[in-house]
CSV table of N, CA and C in Angstrom, one decimal:
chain,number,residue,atom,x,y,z
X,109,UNK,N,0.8,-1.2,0.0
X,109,UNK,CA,0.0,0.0,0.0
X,109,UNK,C,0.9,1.2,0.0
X,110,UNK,N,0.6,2.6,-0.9
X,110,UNK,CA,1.2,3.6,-0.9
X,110,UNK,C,0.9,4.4,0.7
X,111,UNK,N,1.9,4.8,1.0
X,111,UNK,CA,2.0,5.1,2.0
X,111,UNK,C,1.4,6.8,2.4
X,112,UNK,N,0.3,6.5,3.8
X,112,UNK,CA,-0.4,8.1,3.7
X,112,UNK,C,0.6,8.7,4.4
X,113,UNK,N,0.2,10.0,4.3
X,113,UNK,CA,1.3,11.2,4.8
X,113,UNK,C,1.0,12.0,6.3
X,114,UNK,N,1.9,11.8,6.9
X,114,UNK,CA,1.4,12.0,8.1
X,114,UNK,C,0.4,13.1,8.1
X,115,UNK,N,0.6,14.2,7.6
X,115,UNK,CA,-1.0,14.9,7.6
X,115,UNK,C,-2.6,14.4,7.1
X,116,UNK,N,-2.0,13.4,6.2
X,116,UNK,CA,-3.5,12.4,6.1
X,116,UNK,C,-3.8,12.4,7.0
X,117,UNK,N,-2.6,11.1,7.8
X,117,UNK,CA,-3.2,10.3,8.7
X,117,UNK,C,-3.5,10.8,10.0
X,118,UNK,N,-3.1,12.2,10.1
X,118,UNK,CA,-3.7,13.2,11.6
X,118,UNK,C,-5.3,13.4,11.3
X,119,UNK,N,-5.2,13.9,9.6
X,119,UNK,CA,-6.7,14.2,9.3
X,119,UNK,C,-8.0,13.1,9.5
X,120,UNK,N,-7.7,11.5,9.0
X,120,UNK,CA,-8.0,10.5,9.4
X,120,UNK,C,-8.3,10.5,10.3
X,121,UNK,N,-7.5,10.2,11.8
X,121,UNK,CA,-7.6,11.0,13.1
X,121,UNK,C,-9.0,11.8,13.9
X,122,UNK,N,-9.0,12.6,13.0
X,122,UNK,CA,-9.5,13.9,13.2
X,122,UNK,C,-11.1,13.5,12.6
X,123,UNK,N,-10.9,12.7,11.6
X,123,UNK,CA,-12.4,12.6,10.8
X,123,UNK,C,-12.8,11.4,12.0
X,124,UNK,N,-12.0,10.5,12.2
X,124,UNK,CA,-12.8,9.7,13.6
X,124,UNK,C,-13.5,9.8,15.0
X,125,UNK,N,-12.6,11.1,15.4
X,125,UNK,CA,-13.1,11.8,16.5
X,125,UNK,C,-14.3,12.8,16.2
X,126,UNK,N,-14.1,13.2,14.9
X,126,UNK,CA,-15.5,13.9,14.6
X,126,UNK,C,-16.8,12.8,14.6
X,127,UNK,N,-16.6,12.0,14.3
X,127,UNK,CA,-17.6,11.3,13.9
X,127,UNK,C,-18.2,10.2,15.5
X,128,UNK,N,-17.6,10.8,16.5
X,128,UNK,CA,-17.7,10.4,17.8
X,128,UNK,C,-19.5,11.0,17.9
X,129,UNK,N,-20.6,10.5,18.6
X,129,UNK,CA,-22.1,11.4,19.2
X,129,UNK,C,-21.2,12.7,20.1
X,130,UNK,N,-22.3,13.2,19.5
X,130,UNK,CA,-21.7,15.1,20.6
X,130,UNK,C,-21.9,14.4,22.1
X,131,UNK,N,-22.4,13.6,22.6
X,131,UNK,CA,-22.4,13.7,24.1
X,131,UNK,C,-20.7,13.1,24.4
X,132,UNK,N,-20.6,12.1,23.5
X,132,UNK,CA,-19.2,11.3,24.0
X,132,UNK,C,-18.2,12.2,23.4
X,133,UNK,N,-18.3,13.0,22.3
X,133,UNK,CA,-17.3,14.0,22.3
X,133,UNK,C,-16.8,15.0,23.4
X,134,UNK,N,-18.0,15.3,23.8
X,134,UNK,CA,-18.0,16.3,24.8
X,134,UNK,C,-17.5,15.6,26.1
X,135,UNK,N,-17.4,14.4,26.7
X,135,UNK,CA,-16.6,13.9,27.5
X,135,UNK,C,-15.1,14.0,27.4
X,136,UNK,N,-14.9,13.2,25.8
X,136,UNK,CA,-13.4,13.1,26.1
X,136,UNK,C,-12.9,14.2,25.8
X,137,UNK,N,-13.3,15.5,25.2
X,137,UNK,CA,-12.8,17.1,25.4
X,137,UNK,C,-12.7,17.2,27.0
X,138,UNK,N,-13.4,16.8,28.0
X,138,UNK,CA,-13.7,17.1,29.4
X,138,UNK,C,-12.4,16.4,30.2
X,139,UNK,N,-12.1,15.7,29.3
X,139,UNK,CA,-11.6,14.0,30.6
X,139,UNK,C,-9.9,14.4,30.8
X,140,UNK,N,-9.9,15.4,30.6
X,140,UNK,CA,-7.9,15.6,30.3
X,140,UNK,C,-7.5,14.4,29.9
X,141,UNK,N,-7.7,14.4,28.5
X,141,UNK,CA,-7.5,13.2,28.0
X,141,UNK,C,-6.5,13.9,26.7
X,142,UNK,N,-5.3,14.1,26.4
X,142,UNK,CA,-4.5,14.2,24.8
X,142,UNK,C,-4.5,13.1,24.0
X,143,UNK,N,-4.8,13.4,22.5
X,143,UNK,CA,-5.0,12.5,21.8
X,143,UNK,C,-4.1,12.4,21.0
X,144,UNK,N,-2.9,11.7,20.4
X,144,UNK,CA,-1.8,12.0,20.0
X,144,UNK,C,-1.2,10.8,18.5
X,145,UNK,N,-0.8,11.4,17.9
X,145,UNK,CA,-0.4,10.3,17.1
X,145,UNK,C,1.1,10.4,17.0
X,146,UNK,N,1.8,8.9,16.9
X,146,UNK,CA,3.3,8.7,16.9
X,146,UNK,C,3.6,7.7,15.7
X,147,UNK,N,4.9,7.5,15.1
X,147,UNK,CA,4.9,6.9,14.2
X,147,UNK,C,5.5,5.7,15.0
X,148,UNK,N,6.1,4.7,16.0
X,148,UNK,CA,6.0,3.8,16.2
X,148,UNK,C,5.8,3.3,17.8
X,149,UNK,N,5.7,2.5,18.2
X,149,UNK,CA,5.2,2.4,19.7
X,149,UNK,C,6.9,2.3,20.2
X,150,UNK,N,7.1,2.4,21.4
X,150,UNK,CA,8.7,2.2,22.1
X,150,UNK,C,8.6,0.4,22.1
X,151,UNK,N,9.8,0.2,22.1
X,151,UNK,CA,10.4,-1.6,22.7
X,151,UNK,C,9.9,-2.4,21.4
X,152,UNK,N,9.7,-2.0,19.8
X,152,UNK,CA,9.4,-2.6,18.9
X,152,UNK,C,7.7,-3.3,18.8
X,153,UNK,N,7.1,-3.0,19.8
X,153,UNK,CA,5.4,-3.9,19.6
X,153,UNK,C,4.8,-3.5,18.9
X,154,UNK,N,4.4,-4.4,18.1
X,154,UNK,CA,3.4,-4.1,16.9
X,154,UNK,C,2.0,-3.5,17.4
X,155,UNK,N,1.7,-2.7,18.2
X,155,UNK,CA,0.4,-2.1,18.7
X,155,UNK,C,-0.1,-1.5,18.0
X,156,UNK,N,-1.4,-0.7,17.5
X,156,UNK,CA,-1.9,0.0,17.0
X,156,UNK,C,-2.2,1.5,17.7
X,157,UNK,N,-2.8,1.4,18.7
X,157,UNK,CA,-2.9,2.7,19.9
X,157,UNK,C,-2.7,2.1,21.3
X,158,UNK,N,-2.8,2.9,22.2
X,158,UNK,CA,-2.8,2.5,23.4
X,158,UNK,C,-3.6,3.8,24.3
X,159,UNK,N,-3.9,3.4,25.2
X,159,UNK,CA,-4.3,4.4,26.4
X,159,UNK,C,-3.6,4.4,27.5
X,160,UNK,N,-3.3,5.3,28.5
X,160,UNK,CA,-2.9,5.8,29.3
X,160,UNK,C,-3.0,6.7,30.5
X,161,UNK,N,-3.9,6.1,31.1
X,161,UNK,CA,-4.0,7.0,32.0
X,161,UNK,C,-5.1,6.5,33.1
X,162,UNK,N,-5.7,7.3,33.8
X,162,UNK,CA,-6.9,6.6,34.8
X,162,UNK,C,-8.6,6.5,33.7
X,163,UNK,N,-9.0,5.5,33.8
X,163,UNK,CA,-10.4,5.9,32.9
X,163,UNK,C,-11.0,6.6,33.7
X,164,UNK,N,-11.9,6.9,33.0
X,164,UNK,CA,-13.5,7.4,33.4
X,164,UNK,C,-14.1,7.1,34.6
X,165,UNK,N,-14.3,5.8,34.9
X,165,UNK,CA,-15.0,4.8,35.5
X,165,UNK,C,-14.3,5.0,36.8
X,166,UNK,N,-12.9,5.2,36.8
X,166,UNK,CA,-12.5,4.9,37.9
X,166,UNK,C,-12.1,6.1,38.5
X,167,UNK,N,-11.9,7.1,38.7
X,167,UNK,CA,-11.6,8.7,38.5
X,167,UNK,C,-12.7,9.1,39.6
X,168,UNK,N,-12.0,9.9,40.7
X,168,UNK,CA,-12.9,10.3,41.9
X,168,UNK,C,-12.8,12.0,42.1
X,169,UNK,N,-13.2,12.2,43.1
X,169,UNK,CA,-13.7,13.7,43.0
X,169,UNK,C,-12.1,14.7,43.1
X,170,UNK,N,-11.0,14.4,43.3
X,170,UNK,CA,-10.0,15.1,43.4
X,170,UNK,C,-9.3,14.2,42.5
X,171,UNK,N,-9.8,13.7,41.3
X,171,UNK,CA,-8.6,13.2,40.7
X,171,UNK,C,-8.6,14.3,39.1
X,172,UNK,N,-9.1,15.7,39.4
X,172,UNK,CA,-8.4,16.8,38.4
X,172,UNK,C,-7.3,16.9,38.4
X,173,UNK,N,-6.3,16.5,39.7
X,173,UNK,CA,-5.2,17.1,39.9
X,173,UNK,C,-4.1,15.8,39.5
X,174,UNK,N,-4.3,15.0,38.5
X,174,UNK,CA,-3.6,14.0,38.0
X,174,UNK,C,-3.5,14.7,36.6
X,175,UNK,N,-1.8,13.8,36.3
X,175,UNK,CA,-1.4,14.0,34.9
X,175,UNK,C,-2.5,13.8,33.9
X,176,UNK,N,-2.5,14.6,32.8
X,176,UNK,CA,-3.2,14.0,31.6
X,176,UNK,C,-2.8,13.1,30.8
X,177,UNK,N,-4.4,12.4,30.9
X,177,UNK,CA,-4.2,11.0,30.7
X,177,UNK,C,-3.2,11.2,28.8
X,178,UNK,N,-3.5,9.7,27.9
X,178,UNK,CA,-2.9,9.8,26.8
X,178,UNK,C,-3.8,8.6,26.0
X,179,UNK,N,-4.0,9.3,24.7
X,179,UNK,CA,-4.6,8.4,23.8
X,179,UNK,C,-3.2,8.8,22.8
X,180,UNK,N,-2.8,7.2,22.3
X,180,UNK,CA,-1.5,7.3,21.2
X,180,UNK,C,-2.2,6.5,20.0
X,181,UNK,N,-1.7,7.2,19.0
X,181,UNK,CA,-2.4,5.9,17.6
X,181,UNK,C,-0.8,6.2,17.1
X,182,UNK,N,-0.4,4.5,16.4
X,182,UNK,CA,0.7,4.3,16.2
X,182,UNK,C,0.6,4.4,14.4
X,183,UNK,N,1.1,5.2,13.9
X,183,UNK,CA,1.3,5.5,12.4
X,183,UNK,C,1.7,4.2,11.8
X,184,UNK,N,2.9,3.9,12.2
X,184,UNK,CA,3.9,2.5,11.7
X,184,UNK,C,3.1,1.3,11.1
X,185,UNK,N,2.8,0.8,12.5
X,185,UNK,CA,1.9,-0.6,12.6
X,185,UNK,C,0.5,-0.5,11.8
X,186,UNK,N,-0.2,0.7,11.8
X,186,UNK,CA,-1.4,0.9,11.5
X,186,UNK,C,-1.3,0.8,9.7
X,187,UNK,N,-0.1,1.3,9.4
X,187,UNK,CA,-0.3,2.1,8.0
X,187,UNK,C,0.9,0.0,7.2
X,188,UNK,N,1.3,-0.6,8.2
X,188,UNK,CA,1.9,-1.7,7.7
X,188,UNK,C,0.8,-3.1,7.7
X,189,UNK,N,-0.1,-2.6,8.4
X,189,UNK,CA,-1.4,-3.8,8.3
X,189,UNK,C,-2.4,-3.5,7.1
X,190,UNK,N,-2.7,-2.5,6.7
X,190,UNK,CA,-3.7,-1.7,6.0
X,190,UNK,C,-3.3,-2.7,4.5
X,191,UNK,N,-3.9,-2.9,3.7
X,191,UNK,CA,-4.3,-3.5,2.5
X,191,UNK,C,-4.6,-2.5,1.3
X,192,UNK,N,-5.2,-0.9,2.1
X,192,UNK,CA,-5.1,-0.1,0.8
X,192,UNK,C,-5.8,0.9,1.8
X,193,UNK,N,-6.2,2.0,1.3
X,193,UNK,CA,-5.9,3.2,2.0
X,193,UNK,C,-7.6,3.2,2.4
X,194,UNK,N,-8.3,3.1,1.8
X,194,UNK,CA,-9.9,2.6,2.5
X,194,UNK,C,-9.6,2.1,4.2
X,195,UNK,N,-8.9,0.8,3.7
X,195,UNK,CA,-8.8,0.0,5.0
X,195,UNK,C,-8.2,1.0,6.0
X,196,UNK,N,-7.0,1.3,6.2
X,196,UNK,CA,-5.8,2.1,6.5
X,196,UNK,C,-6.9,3.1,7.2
X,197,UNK,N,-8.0,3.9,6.6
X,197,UNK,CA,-8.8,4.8,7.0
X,197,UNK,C,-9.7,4.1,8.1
X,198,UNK,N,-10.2,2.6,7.6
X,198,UNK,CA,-10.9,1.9,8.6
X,198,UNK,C,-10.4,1.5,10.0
X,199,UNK,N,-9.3,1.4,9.9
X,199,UNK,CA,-8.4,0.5,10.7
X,199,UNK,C,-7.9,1.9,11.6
X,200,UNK,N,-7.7,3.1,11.5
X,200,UNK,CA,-7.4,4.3,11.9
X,200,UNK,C,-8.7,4.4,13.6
X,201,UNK,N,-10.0,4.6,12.1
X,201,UNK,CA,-11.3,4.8,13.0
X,201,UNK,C,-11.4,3.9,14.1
X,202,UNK,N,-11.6,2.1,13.7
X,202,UNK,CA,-11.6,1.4,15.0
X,202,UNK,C,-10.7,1.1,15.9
X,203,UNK,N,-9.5,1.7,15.7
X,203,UNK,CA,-8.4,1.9,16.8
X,203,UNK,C,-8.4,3.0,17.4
X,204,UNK,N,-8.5,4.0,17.2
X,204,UNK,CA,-9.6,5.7,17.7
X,204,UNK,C,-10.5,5.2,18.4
X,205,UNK,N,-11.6,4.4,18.7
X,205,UNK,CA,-12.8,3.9,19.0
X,205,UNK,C,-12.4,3.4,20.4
X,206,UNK,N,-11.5,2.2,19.6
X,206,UNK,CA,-11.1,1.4,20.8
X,206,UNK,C,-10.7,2.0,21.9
X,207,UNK,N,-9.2,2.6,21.8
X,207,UNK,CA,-8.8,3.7,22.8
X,207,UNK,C,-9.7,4.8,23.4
X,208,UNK,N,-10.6,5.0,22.9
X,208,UNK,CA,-11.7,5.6,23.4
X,208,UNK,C,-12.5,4.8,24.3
X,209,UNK,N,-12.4,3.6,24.2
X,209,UNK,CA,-13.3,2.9,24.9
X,209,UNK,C,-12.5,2.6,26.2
X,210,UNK,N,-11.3,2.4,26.5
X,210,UNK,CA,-10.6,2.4,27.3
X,210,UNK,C,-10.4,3.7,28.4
X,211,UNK,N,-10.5,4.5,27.4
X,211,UNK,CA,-11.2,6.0,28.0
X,211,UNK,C,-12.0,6.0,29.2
X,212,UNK,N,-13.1,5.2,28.5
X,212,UNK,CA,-14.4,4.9,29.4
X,212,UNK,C,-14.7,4.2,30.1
X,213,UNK,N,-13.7,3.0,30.3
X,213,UNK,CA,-13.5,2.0,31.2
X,213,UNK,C,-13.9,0.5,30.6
X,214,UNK,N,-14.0,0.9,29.4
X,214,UNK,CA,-14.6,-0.8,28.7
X,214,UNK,C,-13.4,-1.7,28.3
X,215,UNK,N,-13.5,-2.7,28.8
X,215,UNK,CA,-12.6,-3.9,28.9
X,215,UNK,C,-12.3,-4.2,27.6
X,216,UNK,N,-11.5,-4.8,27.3
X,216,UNK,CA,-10.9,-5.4,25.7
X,216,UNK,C,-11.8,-6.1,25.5
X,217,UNK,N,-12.2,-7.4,26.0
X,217,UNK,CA,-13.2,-8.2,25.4
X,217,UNK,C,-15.1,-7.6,24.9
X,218,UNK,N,-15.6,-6.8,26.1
X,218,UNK,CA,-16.3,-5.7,25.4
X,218,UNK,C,-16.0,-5.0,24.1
X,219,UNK,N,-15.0,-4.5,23.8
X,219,UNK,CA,-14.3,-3.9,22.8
X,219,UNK,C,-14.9,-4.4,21.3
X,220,UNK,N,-13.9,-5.5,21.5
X,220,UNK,CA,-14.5,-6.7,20.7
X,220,UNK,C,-15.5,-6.9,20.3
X,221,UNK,N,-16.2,-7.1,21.1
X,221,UNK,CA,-17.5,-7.6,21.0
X,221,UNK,C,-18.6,-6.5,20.2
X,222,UNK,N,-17.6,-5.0,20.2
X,222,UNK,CA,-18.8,-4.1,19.8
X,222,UNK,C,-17.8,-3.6,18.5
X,223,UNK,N,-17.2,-4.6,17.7
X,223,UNK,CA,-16.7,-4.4,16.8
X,223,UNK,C,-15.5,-2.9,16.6
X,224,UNK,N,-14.9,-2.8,18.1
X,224,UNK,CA,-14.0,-1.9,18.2
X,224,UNK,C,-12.7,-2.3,17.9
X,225,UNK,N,-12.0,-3.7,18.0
X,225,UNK,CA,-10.8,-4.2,18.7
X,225,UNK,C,-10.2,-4.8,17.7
C-alpha cells in the first residue's frame, strides 16, 4: 500500500473523533485526556494505539489534579497492516474507537464484542 502522509493520517484522526455522538465528544474534550499520534510504539510492539492514563470509570472527585491522561495511535503498525488506503482509513477509525473505549473504562473483550478491537 502507498503510504499516507502524516498529515493524512492526523486528518484521518480527526475525521474519527469527529464522527464520535456530541455527548461522548464532549466527555473526552472534558476527561484531560490528549490525543496524540506517533509513528512507532517504544520496545518494537506491533500495537496500534494504546491508552494511558486513569479511565472514566475509575476517577474520583480530586482526581483533576492527575497527569493527563494519553490516547497514542501508532502510524507504523497501523499504516503496515492496512491493504489499501480505505482499509488504512478503517483500521485508523476502529483503533480511535477502541482507545476511546478504554477511556471509558470498557474492557478489551467488550471492545471486541462491539466491533471496536
Amino acid at each position: 500500500m502507498d503510504a499516507m502522509s502524516r498529515e493524512d493520517f492526523e486528518a484521518s484522526v480527526d475525521d474519527a473523533l469527529d464522527s464520535l455522538p456530541l455527548e461522548v465528544a464532549a466527555q473526552v474534550a472534558d476527561s484531560n485526556t490528549v490525543i496524540l499520534v506517533e509513528e512507532e510504539p517504544e520496545g518494537g510492539e506491533e500495537i496500534l494505539g494504546v491508552f494511558d492514563g486513569v479511565p472514566l470509570t475509575e476517577r474520583g472527585h480530586y482526581d483533576g489534579f492527575l497527569e493527563p491522561g494519553r490516547i497514542v495511535i501508532f502510524r507504523g503498525p497501523l499504516t503496515r497492516m492496512a491493504s489499501s488506503r480505505e482499509d488504512l482509513e478503517e483500521q485508523i477509525r476502529v483503533t480511535v474507537l477502541h482507545e476511546i473505549g478504554h477511556l471509558f473504562g470498557i474492557e478489551e473483550d467488550r471492545l471486541h464484542e462491539l466491533g471496536w478491537g
